[in-house]
CSV table of C-alpha atoms in Angstrom, one decimal:
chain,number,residue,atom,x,y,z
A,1,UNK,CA,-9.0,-15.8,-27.4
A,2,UNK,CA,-11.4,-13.3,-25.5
A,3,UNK,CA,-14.5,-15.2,-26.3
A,4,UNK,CA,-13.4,-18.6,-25.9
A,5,UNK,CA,-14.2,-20.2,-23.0
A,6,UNK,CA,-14.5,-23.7,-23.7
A,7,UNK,CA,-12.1,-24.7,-20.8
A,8,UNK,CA,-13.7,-23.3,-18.1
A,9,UNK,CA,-16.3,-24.6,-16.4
A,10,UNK,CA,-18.8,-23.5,-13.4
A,11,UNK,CA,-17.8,-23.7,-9.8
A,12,UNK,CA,-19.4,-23.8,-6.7
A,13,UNK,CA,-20.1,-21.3,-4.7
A,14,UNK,CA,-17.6,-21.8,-1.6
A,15,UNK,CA,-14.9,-19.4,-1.9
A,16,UNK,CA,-15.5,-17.7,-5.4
A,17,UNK,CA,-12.9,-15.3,-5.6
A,18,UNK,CA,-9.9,-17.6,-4.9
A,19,UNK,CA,-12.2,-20.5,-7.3
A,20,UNK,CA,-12.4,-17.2,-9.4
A,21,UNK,CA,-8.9,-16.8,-10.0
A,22,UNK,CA,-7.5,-20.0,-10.0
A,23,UNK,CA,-10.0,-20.7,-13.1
A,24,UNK,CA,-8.9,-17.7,-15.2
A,25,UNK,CA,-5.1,-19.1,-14.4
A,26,UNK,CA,-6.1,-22.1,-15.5
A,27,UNK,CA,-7.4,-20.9,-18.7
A,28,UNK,CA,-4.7,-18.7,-19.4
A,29,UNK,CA,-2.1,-21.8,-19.1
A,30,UNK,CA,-4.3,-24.0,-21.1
A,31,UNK,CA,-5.4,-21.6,-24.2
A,32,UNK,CA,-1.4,-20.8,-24.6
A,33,UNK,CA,-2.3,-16.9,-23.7
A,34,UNK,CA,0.7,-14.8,-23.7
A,35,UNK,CA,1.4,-11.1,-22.5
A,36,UNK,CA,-0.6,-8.7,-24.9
A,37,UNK,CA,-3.6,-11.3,-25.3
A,38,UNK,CA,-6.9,-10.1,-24.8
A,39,UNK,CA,-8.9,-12.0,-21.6
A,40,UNK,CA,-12.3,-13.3,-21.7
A,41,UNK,CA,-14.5,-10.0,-21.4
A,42,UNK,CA,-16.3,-9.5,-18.0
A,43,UNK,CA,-19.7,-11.2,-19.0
A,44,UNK,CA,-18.0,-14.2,-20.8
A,45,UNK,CA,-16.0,-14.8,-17.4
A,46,UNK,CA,-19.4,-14.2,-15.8
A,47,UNK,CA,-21.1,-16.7,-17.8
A,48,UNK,CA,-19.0,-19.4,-18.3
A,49,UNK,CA,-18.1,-19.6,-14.6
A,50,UNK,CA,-21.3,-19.1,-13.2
A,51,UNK,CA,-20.3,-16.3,-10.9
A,52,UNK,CA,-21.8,-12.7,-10.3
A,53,UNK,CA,-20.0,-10.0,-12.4
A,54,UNK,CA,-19.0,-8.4,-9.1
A,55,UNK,CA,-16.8,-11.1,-8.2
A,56,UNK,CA,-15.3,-11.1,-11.7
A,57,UNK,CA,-14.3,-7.4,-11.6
A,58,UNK,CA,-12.7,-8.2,-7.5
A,59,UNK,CA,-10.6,-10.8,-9.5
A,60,UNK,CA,-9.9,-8.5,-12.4
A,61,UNK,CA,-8.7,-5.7,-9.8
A,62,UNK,CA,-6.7,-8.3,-8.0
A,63,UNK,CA,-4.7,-9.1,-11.3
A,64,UNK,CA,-4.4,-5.5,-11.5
A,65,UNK,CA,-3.0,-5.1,-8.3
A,66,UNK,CA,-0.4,-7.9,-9.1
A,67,UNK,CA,0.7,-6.5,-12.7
A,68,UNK,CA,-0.9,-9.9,-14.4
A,69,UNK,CA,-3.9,-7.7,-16.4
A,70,UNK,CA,-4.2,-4.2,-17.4
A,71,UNK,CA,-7.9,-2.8,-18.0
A,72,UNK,CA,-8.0,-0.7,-20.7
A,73,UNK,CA,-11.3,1.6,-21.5
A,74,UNK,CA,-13.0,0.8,-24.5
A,75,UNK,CA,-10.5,-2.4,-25.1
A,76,UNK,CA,-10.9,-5.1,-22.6
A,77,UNK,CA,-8.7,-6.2,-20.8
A,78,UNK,CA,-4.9,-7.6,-21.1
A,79,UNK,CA,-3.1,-10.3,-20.1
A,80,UNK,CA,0.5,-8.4,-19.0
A,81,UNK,CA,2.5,-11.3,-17.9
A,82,UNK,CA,1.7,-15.2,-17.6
A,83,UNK,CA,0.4,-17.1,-15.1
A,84,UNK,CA,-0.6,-20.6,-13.8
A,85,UNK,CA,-2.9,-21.9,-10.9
A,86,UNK,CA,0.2,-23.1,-9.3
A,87,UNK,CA,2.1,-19.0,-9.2
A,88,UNK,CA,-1.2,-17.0,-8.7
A,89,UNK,CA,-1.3,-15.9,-5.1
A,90,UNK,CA,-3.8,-14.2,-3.4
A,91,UNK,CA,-4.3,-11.3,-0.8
A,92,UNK,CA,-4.4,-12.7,2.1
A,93,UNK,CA,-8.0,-12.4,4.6
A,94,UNK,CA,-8.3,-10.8,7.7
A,95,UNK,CA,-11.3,-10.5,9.9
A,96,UNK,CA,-12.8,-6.6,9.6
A,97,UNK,CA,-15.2,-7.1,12.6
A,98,UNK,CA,-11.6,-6.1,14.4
A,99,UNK,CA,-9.8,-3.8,12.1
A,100,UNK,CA,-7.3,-2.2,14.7
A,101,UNK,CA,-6.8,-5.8,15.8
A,102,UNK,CA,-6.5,-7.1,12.5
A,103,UNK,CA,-4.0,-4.6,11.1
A,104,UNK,CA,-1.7,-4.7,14.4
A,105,UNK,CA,-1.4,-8.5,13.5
A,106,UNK,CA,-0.5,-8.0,10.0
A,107,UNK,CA,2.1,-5.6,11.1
A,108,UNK,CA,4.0,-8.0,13.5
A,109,UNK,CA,4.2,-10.4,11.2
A,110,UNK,CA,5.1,-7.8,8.4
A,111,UNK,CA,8.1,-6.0,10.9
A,112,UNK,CA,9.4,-9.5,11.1
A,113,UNK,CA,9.6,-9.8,7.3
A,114,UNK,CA,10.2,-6.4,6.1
A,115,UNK,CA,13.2,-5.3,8.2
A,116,UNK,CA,14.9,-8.3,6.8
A,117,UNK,CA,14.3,-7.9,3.8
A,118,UNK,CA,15.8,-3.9,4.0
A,119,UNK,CA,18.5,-5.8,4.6
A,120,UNK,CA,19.2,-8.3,2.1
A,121,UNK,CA,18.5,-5.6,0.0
A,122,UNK,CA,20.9,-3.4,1.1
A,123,UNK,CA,23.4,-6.9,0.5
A,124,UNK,CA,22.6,-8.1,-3.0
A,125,UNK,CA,20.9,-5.1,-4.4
A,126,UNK,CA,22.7,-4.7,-8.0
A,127,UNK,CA,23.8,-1.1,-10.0
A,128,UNK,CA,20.7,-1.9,-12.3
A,129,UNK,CA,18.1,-1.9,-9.0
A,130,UNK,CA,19.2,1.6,-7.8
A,131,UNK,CA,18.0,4.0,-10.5
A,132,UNK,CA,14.4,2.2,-9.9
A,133,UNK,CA,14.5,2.3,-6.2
A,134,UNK,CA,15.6,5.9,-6.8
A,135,UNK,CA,12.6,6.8,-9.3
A,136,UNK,CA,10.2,5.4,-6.9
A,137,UNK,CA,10.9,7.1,-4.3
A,138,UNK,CA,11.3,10.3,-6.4
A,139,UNK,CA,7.2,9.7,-7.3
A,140,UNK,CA,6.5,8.6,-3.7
A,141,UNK,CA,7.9,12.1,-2.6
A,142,UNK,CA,6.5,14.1,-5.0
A,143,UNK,CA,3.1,13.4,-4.6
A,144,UNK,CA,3.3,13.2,-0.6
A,145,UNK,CA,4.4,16.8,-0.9
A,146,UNK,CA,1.6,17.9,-3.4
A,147,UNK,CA,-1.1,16.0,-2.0
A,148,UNK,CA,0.3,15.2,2.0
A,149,UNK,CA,-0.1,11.3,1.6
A,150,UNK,CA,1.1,8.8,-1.0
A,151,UNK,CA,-0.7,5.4,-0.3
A,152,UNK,CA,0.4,3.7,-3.5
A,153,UNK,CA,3.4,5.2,-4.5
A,154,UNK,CA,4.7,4.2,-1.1
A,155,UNK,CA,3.5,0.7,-1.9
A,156,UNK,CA,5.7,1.2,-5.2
A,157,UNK,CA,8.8,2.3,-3.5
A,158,UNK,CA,9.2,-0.6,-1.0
A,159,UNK,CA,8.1,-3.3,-3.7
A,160,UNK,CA,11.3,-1.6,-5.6
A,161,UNK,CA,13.2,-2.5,-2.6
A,162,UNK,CA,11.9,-6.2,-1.9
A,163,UNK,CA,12.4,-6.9,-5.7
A,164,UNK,CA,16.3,-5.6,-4.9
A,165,UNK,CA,16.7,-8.6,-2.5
A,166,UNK,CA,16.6,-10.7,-5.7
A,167,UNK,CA,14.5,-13.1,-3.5
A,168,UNK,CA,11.5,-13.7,-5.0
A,169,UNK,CA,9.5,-14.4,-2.1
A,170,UNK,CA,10.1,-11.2,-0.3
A,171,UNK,CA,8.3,-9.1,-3.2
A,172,UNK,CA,5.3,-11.7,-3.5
A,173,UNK,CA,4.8,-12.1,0.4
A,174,UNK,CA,5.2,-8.8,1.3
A,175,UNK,CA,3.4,-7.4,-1.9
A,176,UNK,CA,0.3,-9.8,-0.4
A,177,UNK,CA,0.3,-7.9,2.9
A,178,UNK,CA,1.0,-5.1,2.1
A,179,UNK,CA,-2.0,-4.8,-0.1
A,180,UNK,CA,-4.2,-6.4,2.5
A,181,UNK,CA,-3.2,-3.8,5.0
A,182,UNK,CA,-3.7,-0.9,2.7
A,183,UNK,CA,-6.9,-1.7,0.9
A,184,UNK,CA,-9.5,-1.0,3.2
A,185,UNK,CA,-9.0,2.8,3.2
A,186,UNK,CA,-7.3,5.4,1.2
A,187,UNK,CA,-7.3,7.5,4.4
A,188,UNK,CA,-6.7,5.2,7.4
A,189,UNK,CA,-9.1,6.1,9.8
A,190,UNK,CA,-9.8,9.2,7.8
A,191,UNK,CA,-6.9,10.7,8.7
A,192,UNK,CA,-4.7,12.0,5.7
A,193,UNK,CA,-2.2,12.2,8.4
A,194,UNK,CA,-1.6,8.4,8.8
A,195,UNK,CA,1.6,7.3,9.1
A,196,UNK,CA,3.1,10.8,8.0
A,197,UNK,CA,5.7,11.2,10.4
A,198,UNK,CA,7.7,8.3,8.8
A,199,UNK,CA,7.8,10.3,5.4
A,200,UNK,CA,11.6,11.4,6.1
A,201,UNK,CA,12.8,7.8,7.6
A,202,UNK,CA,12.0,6.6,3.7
A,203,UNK,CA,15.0,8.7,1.7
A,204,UNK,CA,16.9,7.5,4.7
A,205,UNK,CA,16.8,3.7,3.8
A,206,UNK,CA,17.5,4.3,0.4
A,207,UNK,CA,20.4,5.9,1.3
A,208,UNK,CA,21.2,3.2,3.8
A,209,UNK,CA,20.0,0.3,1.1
A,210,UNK,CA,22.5,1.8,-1.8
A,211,UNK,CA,25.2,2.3,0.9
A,212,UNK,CA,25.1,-1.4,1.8
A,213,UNK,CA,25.1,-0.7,5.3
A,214,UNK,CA,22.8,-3.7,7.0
A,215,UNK,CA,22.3,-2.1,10.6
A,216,UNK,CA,21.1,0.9,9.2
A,217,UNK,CA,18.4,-0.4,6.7
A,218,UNK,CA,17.2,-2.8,9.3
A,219,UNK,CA,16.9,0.7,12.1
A,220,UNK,CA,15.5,2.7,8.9
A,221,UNK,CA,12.4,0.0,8.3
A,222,UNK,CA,11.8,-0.5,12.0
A,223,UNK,CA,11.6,3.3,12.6
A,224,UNK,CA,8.9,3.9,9.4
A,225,UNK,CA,7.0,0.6,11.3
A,226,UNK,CA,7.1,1.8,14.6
A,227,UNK,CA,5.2,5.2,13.4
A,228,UNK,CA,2.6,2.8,11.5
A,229,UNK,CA,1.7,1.1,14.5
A,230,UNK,CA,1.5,4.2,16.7
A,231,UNK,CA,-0.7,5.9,14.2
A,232,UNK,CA,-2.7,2.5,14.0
A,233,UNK,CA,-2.9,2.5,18.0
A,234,UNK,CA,-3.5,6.6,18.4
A,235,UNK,CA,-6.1,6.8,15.3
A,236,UNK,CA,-8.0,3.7,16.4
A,237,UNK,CA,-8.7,5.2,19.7
């Protein structure tokens, strides 16, 4: 499979990441790929679709990101779970001329979404969700308190909770901005300190989520947001 590449074709160059992507799904759906399958290689990919190996590797890491491909060194790279043009979703774009602007808009929208979705959680969340929800925030806490900030075991912990809701929009929406918001600095601001006030608040929605109670997973969520956008405000400065 990895160095057939009959179905794909060159695109234009409008867009090439999103063109990028949706190509690769494409060619995973046609060719029949299934989890385990090795992808085209990077140069294959770079060939076939015309595009610059740079923008194959962003596309690569954006798989990555979403659990679809795993790079392995010396190997290639693996298809992990399926995927057609139709379910591949992207991160979404924000203008970084304005980054304190740009990530005070994503967190409205995010509040809005998030907080709700503590608390559908905390509703239909299942026996089977809790030990995971648990384990990630067991990670999340043990490297916060080794190396002061945990960027993407956070990330880990509340996709555990949004894939409790048993809603599968809340994981891929949130999942989308929540990778947009986070990938343009391992130390916001370079400050290892961002957002680390709101470490406690995160055992406390667990607690709330596995409790069932709705108000205070909702308060929980809020409070950990709240700290985000005053560190965004205060660091920004």
């Amino acid at each position: 499979m990895a160095g057939d590449t009959s179905s794909l074709e060159r695109i234009p160059r409008v867009d090439r990441v999103r063109s990028v992507m949706n190509a690769l799904a494409d060619h995973i759906e046609r060719a029949g790929m299934k989890p385990g399958d090795k992808l085209p290689t990077e140069r294959e990919l770079s060939l076939a679709l015309g595009v610059g190996r740079s923008t194959v590797r962003e596309v690569i890491r954006q798989l990555q990101a979403l659990g679809v491909a795993e790079p392995r060194v010396g190997s290639g790279t693996f298809l992990m779970r399926t995927i057609t043009p139709g379910t591949v979703h992207m991160s979404l774009s924000l203008d970084m001329s304005h980054l304190r602007d740009a990530l005070l808009q994503t967190l409205e929208v995010r509040r809005g979404i998030e907080v709700e979705a503590s608390a559908v959680a905390a509703l239909k969340h299942t026996l089977e969700d809790v030990p995971l929800m648990e384990a990630t925030l067991v990670e999340m806490e043990r490297v916060h308190l080794d190396k002061g900030t945990a960027g993407r075991e956070d990330l880990a912990f509340h996709l555990s909770l949004y894939d409790a809701t048993h809603n599968p929009l809340f994981p891929r929406l949130l999942e989308q901005m929540r990778e947009t918001f986070e990938s343009f600095f391992d130390q916001p601001f370079d400050r290892p300190d961002f957002a680390r006030r709101s470490f406690p608040f995160h055992r406390e929605l667990f607690e709330a989520i596995v409790a069932r109670n709705v108000a205070m997973a909702r308060e929980k969520t809020y409070a950990i947001l709240e700290i985000v956008e005053e560190d965004i405000k205060d660091m920004s400065r």
